[in-house]
mmCIF file with all atom_site columns, C-alpha atoms in Angstrom:
data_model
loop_
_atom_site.group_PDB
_atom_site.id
_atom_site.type_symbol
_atom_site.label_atom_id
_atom_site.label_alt_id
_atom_site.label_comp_id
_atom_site.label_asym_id
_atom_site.label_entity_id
_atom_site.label_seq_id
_atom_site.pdbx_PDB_ins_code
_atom_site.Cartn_x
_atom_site.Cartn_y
_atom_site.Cartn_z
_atom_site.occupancy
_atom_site.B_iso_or_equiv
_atom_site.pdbx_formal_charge
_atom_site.auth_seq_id
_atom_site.auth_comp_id
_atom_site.auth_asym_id
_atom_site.auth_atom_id
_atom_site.pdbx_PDB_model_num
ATOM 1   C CA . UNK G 1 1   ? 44.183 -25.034 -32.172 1.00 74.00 ? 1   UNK G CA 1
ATOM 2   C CA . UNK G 1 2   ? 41.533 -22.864 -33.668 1.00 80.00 ? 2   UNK G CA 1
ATOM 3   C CA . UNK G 1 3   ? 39.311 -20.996 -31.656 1.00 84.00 ? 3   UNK G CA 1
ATOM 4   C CA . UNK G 1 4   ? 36.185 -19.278 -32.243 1.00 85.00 ? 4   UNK G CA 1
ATOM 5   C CA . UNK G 1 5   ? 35.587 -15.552 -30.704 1.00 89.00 ? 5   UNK G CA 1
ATOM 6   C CA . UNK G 1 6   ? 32.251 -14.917 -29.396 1.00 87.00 ? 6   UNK G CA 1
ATOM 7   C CA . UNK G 1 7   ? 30.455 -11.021 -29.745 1.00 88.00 ? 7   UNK G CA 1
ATOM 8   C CA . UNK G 1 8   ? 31.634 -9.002  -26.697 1.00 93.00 ? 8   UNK G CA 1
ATOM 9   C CA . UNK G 1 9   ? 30.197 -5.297  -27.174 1.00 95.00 ? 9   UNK G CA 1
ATOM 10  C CA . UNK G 1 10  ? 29.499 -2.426  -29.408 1.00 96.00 ? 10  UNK G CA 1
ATOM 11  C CA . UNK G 1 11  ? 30.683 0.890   -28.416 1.00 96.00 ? 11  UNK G CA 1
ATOM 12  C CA . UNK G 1 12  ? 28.302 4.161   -30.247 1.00 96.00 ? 12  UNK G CA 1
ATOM 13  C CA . UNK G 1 13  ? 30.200 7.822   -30.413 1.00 95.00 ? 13  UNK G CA 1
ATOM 14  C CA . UNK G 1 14  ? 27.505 10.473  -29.554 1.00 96.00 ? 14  UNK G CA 1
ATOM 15  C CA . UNK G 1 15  ? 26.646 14.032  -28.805 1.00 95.00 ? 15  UNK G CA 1
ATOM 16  C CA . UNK G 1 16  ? 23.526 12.660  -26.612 1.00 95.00 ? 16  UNK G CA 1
ATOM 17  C CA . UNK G 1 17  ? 24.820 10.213  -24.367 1.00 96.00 ? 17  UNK G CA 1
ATOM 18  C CA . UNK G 1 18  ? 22.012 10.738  -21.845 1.00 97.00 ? 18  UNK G CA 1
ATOM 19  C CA . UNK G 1 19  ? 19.429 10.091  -24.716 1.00 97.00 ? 19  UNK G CA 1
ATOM 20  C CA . UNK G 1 20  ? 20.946 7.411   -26.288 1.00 97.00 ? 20  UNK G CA 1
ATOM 21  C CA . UNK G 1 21  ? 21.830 5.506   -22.463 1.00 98.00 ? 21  UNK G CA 1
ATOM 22  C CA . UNK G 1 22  ? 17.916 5.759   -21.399 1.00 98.00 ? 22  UNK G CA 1
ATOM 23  C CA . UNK G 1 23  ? 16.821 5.222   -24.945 1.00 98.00 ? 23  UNK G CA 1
ATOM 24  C CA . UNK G 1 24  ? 18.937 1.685   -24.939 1.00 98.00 ? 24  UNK G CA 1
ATOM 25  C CA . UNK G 1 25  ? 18.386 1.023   -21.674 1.00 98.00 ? 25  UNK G CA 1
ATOM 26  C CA . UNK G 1 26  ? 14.420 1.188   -22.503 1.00 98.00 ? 26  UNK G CA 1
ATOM 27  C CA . UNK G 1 27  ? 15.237 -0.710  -25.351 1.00 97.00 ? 27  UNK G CA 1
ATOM 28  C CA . UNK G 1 28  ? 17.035 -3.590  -24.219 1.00 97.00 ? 28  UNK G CA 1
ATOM 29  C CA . UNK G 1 29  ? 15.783 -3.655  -20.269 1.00 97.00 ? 29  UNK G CA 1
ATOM 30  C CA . UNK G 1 30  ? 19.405 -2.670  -19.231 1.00 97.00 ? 30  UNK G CA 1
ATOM 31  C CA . UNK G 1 31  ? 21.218 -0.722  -16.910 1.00 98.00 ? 31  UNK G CA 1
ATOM 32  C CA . UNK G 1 32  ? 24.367 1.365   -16.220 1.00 98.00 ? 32  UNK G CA 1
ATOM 33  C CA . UNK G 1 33  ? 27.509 -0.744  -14.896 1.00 97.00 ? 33  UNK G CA 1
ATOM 34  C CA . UNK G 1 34  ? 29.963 2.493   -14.688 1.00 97.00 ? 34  UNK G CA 1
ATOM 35  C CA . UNK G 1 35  ? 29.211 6.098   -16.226 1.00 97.00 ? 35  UNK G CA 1
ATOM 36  C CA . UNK G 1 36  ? 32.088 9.041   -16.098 1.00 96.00 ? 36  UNK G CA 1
ATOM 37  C CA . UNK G 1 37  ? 34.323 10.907  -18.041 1.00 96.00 ? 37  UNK G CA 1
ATOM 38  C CA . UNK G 1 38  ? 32.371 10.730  -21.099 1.00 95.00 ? 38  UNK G CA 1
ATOM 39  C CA . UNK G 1 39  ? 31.643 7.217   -20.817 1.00 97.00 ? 39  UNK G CA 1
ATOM 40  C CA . UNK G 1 40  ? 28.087 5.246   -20.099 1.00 97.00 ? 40  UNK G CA 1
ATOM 41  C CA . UNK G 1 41  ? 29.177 0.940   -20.234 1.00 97.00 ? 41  UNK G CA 1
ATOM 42  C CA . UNK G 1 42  ? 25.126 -0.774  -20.085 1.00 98.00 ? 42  UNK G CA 1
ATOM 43  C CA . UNK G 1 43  ? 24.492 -4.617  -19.789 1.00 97.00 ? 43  UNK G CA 1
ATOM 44  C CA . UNK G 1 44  ? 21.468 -6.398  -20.126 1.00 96.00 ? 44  UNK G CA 1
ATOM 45  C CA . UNK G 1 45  ? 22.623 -9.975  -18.951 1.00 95.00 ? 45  UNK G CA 1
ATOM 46  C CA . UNK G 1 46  ? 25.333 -11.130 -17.098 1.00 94.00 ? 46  UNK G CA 1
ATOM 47  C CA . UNK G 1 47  ? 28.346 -9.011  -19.119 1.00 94.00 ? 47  UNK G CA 1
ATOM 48  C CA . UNK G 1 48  ? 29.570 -6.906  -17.932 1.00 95.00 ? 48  UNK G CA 1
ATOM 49  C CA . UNK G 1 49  ? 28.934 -4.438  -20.525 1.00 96.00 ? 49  UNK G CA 1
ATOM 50  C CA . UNK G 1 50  ? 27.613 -5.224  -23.901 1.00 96.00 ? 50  UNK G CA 1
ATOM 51  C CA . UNK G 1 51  ? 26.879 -1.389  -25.387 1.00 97.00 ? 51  UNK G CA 1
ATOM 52  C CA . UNK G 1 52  ? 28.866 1.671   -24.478 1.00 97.00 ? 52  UNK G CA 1
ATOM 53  C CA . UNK G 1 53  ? 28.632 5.097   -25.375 1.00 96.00 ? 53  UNK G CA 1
ATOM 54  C CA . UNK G 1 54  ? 31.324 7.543   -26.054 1.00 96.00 ? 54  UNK G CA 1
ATOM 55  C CA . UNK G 1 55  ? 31.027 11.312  -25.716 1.00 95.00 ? 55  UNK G CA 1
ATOM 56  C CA . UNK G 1 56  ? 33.972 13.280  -26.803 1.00 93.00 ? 56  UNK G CA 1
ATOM 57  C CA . UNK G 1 57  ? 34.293 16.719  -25.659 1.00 91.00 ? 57  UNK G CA 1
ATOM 58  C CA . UNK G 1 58  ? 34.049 18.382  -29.491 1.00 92.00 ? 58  UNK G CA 1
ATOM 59  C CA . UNK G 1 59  ? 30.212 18.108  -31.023 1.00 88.00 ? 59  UNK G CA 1
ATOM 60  C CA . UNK G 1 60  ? 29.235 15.585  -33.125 1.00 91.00 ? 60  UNK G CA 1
ATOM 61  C CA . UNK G 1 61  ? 27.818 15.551  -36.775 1.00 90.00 ? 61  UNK G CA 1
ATOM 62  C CA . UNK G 1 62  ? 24.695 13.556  -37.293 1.00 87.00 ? 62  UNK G CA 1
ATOM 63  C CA . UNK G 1 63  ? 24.943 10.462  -39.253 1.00 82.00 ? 63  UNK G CA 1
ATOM 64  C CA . UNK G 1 64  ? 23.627 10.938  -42.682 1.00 82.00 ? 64  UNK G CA 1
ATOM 65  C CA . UNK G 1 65  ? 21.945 7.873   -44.034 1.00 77.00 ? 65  UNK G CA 1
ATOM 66  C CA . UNK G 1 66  ? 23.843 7.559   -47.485 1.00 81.00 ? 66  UNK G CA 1
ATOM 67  C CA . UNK G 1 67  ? 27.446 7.643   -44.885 1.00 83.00 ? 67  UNK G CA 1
ATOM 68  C CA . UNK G 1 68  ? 29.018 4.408   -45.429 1.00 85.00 ? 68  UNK G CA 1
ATOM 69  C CA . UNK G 1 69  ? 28.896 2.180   -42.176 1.00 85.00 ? 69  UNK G CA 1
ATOM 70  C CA . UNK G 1 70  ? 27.825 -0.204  -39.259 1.00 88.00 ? 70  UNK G CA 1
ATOM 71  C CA . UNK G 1 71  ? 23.985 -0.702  -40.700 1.00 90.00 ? 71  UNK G CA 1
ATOM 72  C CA . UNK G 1 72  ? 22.005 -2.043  -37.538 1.00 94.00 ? 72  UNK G CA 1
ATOM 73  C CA . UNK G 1 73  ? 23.117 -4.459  -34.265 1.00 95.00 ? 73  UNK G CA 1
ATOM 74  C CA . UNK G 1 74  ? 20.459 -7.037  -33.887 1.00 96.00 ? 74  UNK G CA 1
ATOM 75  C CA . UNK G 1 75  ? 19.627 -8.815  -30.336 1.00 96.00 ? 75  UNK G CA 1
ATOM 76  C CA . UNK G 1 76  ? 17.367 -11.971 -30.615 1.00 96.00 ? 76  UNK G CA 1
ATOM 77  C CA . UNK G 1 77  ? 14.673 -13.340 -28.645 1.00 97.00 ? 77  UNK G CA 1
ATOM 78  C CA . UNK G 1 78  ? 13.664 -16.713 -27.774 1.00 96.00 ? 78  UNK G CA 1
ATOM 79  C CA . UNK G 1 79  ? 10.375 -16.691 -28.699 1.00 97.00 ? 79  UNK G CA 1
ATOM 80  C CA . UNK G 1 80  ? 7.770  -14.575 -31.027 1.00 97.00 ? 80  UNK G CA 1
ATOM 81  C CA . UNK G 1 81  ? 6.014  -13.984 -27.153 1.00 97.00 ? 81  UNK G CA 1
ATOM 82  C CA . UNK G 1 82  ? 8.884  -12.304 -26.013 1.00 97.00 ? 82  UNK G CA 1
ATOM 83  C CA . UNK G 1 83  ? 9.461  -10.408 -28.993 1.00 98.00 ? 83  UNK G CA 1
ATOM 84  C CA . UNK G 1 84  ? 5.803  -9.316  -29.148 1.00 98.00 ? 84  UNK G CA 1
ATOM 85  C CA . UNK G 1 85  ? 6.109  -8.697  -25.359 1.00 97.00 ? 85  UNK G CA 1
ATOM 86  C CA . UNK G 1 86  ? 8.833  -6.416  -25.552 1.00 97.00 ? 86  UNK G CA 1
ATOM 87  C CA . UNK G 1 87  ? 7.152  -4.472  -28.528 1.00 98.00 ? 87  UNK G CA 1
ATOM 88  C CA . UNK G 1 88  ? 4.498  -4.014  -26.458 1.00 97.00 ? 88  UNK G CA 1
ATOM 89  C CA . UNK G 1 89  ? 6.340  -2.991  -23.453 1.00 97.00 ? 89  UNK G CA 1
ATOM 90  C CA . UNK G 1 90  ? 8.559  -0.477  -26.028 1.00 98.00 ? 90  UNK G CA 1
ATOM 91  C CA . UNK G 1 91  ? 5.343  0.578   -27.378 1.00 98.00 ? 91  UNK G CA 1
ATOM 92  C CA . UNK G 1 92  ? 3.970  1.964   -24.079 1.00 97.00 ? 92  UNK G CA 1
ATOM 93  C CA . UNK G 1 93  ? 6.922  3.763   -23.471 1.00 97.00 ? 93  UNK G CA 1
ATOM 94  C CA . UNK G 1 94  ? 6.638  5.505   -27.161 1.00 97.00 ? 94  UNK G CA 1
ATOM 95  C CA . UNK G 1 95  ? 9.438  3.694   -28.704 1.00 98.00 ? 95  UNK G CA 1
ATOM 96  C CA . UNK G 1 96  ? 7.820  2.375   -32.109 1.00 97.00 ? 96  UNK G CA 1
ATOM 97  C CA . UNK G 1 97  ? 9.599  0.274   -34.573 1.00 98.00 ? 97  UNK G CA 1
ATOM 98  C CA . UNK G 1 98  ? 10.675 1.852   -37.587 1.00 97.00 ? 98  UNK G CA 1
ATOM 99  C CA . UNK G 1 99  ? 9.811  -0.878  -40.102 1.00 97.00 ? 99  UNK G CA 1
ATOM 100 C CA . UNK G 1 100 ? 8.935  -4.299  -38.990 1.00 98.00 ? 100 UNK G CA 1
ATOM 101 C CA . UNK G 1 101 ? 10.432 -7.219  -41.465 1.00 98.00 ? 101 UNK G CA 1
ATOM 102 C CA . UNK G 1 102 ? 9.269  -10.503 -42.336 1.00 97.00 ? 102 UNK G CA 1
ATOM 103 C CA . UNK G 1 103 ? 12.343 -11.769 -43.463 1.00 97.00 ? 103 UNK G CA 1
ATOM 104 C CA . UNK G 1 104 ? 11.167 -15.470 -43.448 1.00 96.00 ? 104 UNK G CA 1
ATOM 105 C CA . UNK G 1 105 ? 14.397 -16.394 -41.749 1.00 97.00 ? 105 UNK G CA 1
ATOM 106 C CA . UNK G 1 106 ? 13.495 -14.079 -38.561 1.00 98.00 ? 106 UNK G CA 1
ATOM 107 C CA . UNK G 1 107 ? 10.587 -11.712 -37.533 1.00 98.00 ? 107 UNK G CA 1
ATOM 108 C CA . UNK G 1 108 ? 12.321 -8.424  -37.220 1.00 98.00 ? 108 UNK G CA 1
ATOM 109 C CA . UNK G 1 109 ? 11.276 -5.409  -35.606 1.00 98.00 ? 109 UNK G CA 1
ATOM 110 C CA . UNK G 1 110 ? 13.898 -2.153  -36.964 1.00 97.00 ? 110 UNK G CA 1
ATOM 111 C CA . UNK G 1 111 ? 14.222 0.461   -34.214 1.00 98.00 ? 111 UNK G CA 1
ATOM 112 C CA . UNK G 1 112 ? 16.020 3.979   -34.901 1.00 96.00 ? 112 UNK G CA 1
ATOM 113 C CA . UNK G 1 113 ? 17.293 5.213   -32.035 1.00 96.00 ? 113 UNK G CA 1
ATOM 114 C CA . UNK G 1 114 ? 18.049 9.098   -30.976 1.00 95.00 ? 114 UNK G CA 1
ATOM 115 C CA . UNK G 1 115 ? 21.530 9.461   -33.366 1.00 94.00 ? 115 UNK G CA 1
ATOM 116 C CA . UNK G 1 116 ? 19.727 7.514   -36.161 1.00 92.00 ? 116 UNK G CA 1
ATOM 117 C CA . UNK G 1 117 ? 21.476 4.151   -35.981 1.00 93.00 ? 117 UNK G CA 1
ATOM 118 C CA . UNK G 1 118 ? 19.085 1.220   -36.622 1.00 95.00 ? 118 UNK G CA 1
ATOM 119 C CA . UNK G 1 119 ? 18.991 -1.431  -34.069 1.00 97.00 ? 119 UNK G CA 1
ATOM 120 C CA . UNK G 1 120 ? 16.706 -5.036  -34.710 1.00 97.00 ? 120 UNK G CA 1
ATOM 121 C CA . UNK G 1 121 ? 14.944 -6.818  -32.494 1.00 98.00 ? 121 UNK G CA 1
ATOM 122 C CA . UNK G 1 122 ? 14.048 -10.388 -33.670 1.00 98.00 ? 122 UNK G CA 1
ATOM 123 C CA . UNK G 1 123 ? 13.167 -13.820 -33.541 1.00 98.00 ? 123 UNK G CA 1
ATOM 124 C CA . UNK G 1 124 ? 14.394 -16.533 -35.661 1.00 97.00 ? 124 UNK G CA 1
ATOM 125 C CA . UNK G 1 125 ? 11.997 -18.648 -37.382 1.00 97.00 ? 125 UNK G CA 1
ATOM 126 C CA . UNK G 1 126 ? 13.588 -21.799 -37.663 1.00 96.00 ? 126 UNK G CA 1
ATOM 127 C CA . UNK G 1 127 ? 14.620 -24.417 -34.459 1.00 94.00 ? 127 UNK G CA 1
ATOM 128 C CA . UNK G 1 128 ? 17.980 -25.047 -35.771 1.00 95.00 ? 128 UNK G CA 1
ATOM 129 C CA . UNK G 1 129 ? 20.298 -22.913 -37.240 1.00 95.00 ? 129 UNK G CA 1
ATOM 130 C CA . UNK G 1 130 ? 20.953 -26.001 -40.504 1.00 97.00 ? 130 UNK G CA 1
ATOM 131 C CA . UNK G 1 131 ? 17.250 -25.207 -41.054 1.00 97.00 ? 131 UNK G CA 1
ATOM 132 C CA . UNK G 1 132 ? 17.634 -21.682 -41.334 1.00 97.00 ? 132 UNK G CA 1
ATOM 133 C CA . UNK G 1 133 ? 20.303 -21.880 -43.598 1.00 96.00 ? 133 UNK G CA 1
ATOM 134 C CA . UNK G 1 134 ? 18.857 -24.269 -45.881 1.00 97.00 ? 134 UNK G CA 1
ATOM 135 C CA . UNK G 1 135 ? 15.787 -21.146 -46.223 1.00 96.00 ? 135 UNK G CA 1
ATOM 136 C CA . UNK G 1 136 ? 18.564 -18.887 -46.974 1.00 96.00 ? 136 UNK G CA 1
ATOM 137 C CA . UNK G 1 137 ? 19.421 -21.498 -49.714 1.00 97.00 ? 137 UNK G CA 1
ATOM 138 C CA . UNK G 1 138 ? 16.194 -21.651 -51.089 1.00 96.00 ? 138 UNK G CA 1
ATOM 139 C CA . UNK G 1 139 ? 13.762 -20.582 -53.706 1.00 95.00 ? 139 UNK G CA 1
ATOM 140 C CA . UNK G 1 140 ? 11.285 -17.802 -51.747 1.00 94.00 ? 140 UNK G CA 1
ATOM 141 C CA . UNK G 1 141 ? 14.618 -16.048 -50.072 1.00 95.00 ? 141 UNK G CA 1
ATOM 142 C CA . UNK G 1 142 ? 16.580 -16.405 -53.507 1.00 96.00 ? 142 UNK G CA 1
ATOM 143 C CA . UNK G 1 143 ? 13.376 -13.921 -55.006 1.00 95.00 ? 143 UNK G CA 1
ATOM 144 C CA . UNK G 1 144 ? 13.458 -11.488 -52.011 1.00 95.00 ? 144 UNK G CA 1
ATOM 145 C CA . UNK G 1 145 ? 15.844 -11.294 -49.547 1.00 94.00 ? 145 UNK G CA 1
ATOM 146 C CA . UNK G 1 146 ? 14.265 -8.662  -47.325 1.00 96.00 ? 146 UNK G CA 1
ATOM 147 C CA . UNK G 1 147 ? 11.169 -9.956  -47.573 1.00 96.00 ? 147 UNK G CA 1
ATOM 148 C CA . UNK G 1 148 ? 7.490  -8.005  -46.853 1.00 97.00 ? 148 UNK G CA 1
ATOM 149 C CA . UNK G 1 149 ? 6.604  -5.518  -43.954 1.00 97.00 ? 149 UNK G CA 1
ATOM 150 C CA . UNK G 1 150 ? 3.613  -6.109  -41.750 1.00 98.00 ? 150 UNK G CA 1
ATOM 151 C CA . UNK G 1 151 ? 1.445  -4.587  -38.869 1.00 98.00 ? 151 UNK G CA 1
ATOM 152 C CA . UNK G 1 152 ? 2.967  -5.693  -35.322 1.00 98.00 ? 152 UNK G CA 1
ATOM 153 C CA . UNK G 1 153 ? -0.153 -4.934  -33.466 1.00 97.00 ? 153 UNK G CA 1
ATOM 154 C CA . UNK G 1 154 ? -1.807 -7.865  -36.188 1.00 98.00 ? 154 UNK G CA 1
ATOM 155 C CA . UNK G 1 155 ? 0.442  -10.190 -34.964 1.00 98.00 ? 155 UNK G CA 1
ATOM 156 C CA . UNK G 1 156 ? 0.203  -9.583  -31.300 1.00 97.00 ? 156 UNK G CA 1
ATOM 157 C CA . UNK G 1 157 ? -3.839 -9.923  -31.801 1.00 97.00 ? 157 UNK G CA 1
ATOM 158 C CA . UNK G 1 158 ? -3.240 -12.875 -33.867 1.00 98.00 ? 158 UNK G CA 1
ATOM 159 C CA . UNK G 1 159 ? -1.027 -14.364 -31.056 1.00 98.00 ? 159 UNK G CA 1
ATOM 160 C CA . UNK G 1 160 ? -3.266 -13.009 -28.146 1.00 97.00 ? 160 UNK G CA 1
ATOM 161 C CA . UNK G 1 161 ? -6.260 -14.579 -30.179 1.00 97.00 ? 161 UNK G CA 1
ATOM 162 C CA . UNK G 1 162 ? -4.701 -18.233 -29.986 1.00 97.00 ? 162 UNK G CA 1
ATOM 163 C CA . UNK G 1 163 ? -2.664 -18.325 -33.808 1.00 97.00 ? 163 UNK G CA 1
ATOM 164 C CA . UNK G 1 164 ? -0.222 -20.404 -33.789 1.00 97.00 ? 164 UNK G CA 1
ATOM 165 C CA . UNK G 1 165 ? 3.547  -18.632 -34.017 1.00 97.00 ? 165 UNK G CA 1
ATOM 166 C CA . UNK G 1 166 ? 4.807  -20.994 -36.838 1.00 96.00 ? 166 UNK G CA 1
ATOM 167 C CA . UNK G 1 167 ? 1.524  -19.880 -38.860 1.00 97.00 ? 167 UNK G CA 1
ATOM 168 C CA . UNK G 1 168 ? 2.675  -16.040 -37.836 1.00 97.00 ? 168 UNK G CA 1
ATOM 169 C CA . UNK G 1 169 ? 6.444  -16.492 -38.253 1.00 97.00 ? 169 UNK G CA 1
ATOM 170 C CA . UNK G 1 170 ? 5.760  -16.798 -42.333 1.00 96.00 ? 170 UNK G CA 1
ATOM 171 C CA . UNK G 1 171 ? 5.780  -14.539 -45.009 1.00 96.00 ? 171 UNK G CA 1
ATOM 172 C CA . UNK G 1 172 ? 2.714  -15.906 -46.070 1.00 96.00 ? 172 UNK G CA 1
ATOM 173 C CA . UNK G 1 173 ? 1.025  -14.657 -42.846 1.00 97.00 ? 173 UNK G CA 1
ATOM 174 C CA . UNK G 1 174 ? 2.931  -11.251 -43.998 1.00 97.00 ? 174 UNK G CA 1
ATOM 175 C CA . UNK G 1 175 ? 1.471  -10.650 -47.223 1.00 96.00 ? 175 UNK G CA 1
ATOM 176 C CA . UNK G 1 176 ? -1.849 -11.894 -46.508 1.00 96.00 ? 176 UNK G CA 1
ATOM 177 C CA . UNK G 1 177 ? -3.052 -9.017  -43.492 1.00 96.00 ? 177 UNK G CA 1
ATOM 178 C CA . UNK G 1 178 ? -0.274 -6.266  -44.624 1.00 91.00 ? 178 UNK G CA 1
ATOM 179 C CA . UNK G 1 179 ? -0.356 -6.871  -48.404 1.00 90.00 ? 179 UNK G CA 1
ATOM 180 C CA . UNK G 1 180 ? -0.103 -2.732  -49.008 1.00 91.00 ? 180 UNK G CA 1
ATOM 181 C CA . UNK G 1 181 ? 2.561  -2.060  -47.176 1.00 93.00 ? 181 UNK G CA 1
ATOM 182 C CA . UNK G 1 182 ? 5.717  -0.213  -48.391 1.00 91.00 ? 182 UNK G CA 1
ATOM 183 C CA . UNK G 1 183 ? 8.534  -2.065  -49.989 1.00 92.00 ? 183 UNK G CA 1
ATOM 184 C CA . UNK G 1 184 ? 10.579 -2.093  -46.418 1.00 94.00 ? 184 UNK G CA 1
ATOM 185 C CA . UNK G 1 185 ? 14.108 -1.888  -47.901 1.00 90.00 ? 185 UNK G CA 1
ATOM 186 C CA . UNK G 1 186 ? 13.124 2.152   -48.925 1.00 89.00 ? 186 UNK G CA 1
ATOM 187 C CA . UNK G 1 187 ? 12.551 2.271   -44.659 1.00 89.00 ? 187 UNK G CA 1
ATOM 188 C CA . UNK G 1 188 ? 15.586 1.043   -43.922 1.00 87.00 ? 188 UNK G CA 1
ATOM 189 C CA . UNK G 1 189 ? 17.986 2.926   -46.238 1.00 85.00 ? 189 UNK G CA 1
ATOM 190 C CA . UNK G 1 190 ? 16.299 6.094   -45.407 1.00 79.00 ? 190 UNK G CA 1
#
């Protein structure tokens, strides 16, 4: 019998495991389950932990972004609201997104947090995951698979202002009210 495993946790090594706990726990509307010895375990949902942090007692090297490695975790919403909610929410609190992505498949917001690591916050942009695929299988994702940048605050006005999220959730949407933006791969391998 085959049986399919289903994502558990992440576990991040830091020097500033006070920063980095508040700074995900901002993030991703968590909060500490147990926190000793090194150790911080944080859920957001009924896990009982789904990011931990490890702080050994030698100090740490920062991350260089050319070091080979774990790229970004991603945690999806269920709807371009809540997405745009919580980027709001972050926003207020003076977390900004690094790069925001229009990747046609999802609408991805790129965080860095305190040690560097990326994380994304997104929404997909298809109802089923067949119809997602078959994106990833076509023509406009086959020319760029990244996709184009664009202004977050456009799209919450947009949304706010009674745009429809399927008209927002395009790259067409992208290009036409951030067409000057910077290519957003450089953002995210910097």
């Amino acid at each position: 019998m085959r049986s399919t495993p289903k994502f558990a946790h992440v576990v991040l090594q830091t020097s500033r495991l006070d920063e980095m706990r508040n700074w995900y726990c901002t993030l991703l509307d968590g909060h500490v389950v147990f926190e000793g010895h090194g150790l911080s375990f944080v859920t957001f949902d009924e896990e009982h932990h789904r990011i931990a942090f490890l702080s050994p007692p030698v100090a740490l090297q920062d991350r260089s972004p050319a070091a080979a490695g774990m790229h970004h975790t991603a945690y999806t919403f269920e709807s371009l609201d809540q997405l745009l909610g919580r980027y709001a929410e972050l926003k207020d609190k003076g977390i900004e997104p690094h790069v925001p992505i229009q990747h046609g498949v999802t609408t991805s917001l790129y965080y860095r947090d305190p040690d560097g690591n990326f994380v994304e916050l997104q929404v997909d942009n298809f109802s089923t995951p067949e119809d997602a695929t078959a994106y990833m299988n076509g023509a406009e994702y086959e020319q760029d698979p990244v996709g184009p940048s664009f202004v977050p605050e456009l799209m919450l006005e947009a949304l706010d202002n009674g745009t429809a999220p399927e008209e927002l959730q395009t790259r067409k949407w992208a290009l036409s009210t951030s067409p000057d933006l910077p290519n957003p791969l450089e953002a995210l391998t910097r």
